[in-house]
Short mmCIF file of C-alpha atoms in Angstrom, two decimals:
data_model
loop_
_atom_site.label_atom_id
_atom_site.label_comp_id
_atom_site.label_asym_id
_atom_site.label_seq_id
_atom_site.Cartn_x
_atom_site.Cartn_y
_atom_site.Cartn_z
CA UNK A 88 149.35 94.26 162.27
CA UNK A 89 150.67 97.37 160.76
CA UNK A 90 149.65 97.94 157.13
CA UNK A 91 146.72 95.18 157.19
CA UNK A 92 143.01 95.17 157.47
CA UNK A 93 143.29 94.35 160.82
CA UNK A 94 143.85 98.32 161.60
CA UNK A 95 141.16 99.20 160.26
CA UNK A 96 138.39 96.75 162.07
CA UNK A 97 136.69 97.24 165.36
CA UNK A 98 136.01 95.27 168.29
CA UNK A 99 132.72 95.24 170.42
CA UNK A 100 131.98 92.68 173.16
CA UNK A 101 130.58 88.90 172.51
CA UNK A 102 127.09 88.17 171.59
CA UNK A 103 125.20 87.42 174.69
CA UNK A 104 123.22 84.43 172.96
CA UNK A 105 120.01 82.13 174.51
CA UNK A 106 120.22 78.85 173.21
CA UNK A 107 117.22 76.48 171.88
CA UNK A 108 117.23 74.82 175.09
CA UNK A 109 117.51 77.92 177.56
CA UNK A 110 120.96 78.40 178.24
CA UNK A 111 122.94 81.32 177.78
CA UNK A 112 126.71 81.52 175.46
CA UNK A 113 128.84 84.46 174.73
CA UNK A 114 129.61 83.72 171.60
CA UNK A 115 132.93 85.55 169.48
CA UNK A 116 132.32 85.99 166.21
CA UNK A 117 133.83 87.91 163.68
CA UNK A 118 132.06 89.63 160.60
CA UNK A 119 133.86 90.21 157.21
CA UNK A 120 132.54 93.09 155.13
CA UNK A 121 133.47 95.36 152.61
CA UNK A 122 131.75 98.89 150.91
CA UNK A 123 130.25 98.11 147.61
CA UNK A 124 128.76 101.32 147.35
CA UNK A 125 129.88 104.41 149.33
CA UNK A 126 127.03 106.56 147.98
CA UNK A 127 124.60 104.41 149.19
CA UNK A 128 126.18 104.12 152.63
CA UNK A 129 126.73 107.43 152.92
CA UNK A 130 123.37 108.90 152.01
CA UNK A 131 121.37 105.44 153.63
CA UNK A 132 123.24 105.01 156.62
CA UNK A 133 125.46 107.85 157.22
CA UNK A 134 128.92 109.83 157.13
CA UNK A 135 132.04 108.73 158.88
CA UNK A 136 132.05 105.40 161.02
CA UNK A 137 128.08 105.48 160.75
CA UNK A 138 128.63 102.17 158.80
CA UNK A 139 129.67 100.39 161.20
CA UNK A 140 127.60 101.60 164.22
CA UNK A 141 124.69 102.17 162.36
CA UNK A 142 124.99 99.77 159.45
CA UNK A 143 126.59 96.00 160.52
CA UNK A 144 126.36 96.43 164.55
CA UNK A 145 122.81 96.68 165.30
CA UNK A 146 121.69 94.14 162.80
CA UNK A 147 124.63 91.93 163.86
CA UNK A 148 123.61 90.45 166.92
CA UNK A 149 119.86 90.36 166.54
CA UNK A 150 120.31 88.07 163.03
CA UNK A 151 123.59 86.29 165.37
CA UNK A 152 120.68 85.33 167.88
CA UNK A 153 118.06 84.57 165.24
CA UNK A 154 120.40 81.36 163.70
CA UNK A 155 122.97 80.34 166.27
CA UNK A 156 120.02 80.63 168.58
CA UNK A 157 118.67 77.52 166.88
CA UNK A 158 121.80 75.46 168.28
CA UNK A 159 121.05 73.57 171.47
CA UNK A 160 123.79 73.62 174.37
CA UNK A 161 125.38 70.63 173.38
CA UNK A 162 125.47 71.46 169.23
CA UNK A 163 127.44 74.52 169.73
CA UNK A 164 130.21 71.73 170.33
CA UNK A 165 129.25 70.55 166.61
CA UNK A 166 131.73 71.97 164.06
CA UNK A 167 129.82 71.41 160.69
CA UNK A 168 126.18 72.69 162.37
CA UNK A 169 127.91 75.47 164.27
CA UNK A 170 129.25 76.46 160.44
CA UNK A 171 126.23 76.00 158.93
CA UNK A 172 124.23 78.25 161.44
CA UNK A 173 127.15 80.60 160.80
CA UNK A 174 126.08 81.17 156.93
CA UNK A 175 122.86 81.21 157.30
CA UNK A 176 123.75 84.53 159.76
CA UNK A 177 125.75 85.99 156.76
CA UNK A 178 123.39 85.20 153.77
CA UNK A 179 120.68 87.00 156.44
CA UNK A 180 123.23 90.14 156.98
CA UNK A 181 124.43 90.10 153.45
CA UNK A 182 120.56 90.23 152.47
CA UNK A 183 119.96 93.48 154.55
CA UNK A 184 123.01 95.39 154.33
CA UNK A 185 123.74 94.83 150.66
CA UNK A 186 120.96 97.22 149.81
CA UNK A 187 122.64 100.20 152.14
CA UNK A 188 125.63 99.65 149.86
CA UNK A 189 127.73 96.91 152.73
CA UNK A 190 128.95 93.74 151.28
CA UNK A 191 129.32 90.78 153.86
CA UNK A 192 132.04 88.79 152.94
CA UNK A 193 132.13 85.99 155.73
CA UNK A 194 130.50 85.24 159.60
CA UNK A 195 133.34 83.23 161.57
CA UNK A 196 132.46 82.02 165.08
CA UNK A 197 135.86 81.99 166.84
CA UNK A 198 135.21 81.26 170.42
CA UNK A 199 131.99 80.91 172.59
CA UNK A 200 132.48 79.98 176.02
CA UNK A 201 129.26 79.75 178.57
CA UNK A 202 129.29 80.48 182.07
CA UNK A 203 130.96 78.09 185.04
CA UNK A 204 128.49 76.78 185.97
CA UNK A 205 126.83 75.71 182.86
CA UNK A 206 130.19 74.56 181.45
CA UNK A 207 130.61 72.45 184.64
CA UNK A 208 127.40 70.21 184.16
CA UNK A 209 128.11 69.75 180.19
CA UNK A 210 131.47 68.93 181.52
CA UNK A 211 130.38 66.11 183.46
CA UNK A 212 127.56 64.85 181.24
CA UNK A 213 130.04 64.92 178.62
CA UNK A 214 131.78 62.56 181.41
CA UNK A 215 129.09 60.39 181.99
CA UNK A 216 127.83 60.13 178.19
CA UNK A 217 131.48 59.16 177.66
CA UNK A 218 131.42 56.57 180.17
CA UNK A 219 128.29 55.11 178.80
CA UNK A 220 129.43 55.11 175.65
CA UNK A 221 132.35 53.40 176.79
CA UNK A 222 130.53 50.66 178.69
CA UNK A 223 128.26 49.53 175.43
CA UNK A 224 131.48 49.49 173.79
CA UNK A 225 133.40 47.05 176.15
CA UNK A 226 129.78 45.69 175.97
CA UNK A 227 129.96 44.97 172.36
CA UNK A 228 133.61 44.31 172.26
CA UNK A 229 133.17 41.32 175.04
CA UNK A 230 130.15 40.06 172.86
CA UNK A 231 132.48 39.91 169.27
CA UNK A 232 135.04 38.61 171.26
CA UNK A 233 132.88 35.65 172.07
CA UNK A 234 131.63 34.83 168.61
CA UNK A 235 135.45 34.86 167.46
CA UNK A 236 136.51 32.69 169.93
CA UNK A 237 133.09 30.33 168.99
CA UNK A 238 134.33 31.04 165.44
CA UNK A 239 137.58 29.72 166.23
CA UNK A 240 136.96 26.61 168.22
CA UNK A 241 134.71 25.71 165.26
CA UNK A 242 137.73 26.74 163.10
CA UNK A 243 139.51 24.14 164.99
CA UNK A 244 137.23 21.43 165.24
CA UNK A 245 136.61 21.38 161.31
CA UNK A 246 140.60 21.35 160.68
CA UNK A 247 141.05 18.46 163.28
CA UNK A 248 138.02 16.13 161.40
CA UNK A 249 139.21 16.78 158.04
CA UNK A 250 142.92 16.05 159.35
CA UNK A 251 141.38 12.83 160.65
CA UNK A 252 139.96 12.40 157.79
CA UNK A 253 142.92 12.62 155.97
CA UNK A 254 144.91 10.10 157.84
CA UNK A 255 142.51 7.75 157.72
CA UNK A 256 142.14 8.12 153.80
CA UNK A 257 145.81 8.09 154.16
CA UNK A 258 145.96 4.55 155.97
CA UNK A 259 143.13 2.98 153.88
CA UNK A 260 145.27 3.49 150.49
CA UNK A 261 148.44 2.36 152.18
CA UNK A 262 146.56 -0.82 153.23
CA UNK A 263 145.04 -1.02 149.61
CA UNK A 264 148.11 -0.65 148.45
CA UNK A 265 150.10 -3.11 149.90
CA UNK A 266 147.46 -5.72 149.59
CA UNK A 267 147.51 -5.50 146.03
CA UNK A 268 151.55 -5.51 146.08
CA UNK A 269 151.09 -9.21 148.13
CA UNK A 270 148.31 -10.08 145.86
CA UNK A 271 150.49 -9.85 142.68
CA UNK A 272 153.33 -11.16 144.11
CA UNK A 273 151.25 -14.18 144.96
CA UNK A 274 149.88 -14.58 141.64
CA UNK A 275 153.32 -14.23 140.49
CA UNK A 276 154.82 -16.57 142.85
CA UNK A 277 151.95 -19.18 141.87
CA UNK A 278 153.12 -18.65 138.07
CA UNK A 279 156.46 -19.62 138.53
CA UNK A 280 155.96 -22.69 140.44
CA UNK A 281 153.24 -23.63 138.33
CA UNK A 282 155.77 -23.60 135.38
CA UNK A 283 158.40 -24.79 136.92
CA UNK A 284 156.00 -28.10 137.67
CA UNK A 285 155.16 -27.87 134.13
CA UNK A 286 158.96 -28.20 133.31
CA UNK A 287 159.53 -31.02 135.73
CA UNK A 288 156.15 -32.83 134.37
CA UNK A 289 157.42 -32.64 130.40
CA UNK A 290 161.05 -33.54 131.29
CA UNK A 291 159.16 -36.29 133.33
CA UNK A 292 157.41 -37.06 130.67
CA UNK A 293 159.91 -37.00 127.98
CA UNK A 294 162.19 -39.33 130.34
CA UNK A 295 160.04 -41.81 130.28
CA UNK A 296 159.09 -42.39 126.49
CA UNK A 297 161.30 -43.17 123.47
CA UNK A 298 162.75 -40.15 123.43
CA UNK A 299 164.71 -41.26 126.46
CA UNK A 300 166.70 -43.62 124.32
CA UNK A 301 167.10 -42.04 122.16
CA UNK A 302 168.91 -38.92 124.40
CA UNK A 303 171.42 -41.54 125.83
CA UNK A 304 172.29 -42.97 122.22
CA UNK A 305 173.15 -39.28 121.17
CA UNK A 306 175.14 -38.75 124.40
CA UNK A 307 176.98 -42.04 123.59
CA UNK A 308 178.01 -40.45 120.24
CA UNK A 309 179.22 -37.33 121.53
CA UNK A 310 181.36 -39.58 123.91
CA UNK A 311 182.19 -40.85 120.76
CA UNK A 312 183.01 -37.98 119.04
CA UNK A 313 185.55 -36.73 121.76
CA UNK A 314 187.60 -39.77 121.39
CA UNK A 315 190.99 -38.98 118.64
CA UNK A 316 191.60 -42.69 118.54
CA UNK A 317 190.10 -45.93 120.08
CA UNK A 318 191.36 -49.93 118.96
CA UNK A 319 188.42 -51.89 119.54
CA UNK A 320 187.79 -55.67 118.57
CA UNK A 321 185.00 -55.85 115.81
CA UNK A 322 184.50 -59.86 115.56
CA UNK A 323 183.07 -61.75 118.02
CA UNK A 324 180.67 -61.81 120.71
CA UNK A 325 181.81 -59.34 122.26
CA UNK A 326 183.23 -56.83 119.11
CA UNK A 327 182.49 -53.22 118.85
CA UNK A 328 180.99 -52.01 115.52
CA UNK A 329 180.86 -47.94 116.15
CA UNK A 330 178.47 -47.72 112.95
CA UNK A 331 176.29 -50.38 114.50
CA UNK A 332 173.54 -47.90 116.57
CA UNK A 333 171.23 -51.14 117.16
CA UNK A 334 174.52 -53.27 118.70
CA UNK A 335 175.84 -50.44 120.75
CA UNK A 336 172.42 -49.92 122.29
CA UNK A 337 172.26 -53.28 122.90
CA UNK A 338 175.56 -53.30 124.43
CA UNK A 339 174.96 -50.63 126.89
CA UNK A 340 171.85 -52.79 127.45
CA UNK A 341 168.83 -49.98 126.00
CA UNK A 342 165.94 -51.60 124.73
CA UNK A 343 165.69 -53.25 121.11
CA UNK A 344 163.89 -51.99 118.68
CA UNK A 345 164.27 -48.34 119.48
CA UNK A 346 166.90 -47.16 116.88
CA UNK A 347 165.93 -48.04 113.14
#
């Protein structure tokens, strides 16, 4: 660490430290300081090194005991309350040593170990808090693993009814369906043979009146009207007169009286 402030710091042994609940931690802590005023340190505290043996040590550990003191065994382990015990040690230094001329920069904790056989028993009831700990988790776990399986079986059960639902809503329109289809094709079936009963009824109908005649005497003259040449005898009983309409119906033996 040649040409660094490291060469020029010191090193005493760890603060022997009782904490809140009784127990004792040798804590490692490093203090950061500077000289803001070298005529007040020199005529305050002293010449040479007297700064640091007289100044920063002895009110070092005494303030060092005073706040991380406060910790119990168990909160040294916690960072941002072991940190914040740490500057309320330097605003506490910086306070008293600022008026001798020191300026205290920073109060890092960098190791603090306890002794075997304290570390042994926070050791296992670290073990055993851990362990409990990890029972009311699988405890909990077990407990949210049966409401999502509840949830899901419910899950289920609604999908399958509204499926059921839907098939059935399914089949009922299918059924309405096709019974209209064979409704309208009944109708339409009925329709058709009604009018086709109609037809036979008029053509029935229109047989059996004048206007039966009267269909065979123009069916006689488009026989008539085919023929190119025909020699028939006009006198007699039995002559042909083709412009005679009452004596050809009478020949082909149609009623009298029907042609005028």
């Amino acid at each position: 660490f040649k040409d660094t402030a490291s060469k020029y710091s010191s090193m005493d042994r760890a603060a022997h430290i009782q904490t809140s609940d009784g127990f004792f931690v040798d804590v490692d802590v490093s203090i950061l300081y500077r000289i803001e005023d070298p005529y007040k340190v020199f005529t305050m505290i002293g010449p040479g090194t007297f700064f640091e043996s007289n100044g920063v040590l002895p009110r070092a550990e005494p303030i060092l005991k005073a706040t991380l003191g406060e910790l119990t065994t168990e909160e040294f382990y916690n960072s941002p309350l072991r940190v914040k015990k740490s500057e309320a040690a330097k605003q506490m230094l910086y306070a008293e040593l600022i008026q001798k001329g020191i300026k205290v920069e920073q109060v890092l904790v960098r190791y603090f170990k306890y002794s075997e056989e304290i570390q042994k028993n926070i050791e296992e009831k670290k073990l055993k808090d851990q362990l409990v700990f990890k029972n009311q988790a699988e405890a909990r776990a077990s407990i949210e693993e049966a409401a999502l399986k509840k949830i899901e079986q419910e899950g289920k059960v609604i999908v399958e009814v509204e499926m059921e639902k839907g098939n059935a809503y399914v089949t009922r329109r299918i059924a309405e369906k096709d019974l209209y289809m064979r409704r309208k094709k009944a109708d339409a079936d009925l329709l058709v043979k009604l009018a086709e009963a109609e037809k036979v009824r008029l053509k029935n109908n229109a047989l059996q009146g004048s206007g039966a005649e009267r269909m065979v005497g123009l069916k006689m003259a488009e026989v008539y009207k085919g023929l190119d040449v025909i020699i028939l005898a006009s006198d007699g009983a039995a002559g042909v007169n083709p412009l005679d309409l009452n004596k050809t119906l009478k020949l082909f033996d149609i009623r009298k009286g029907v042609v005028k």
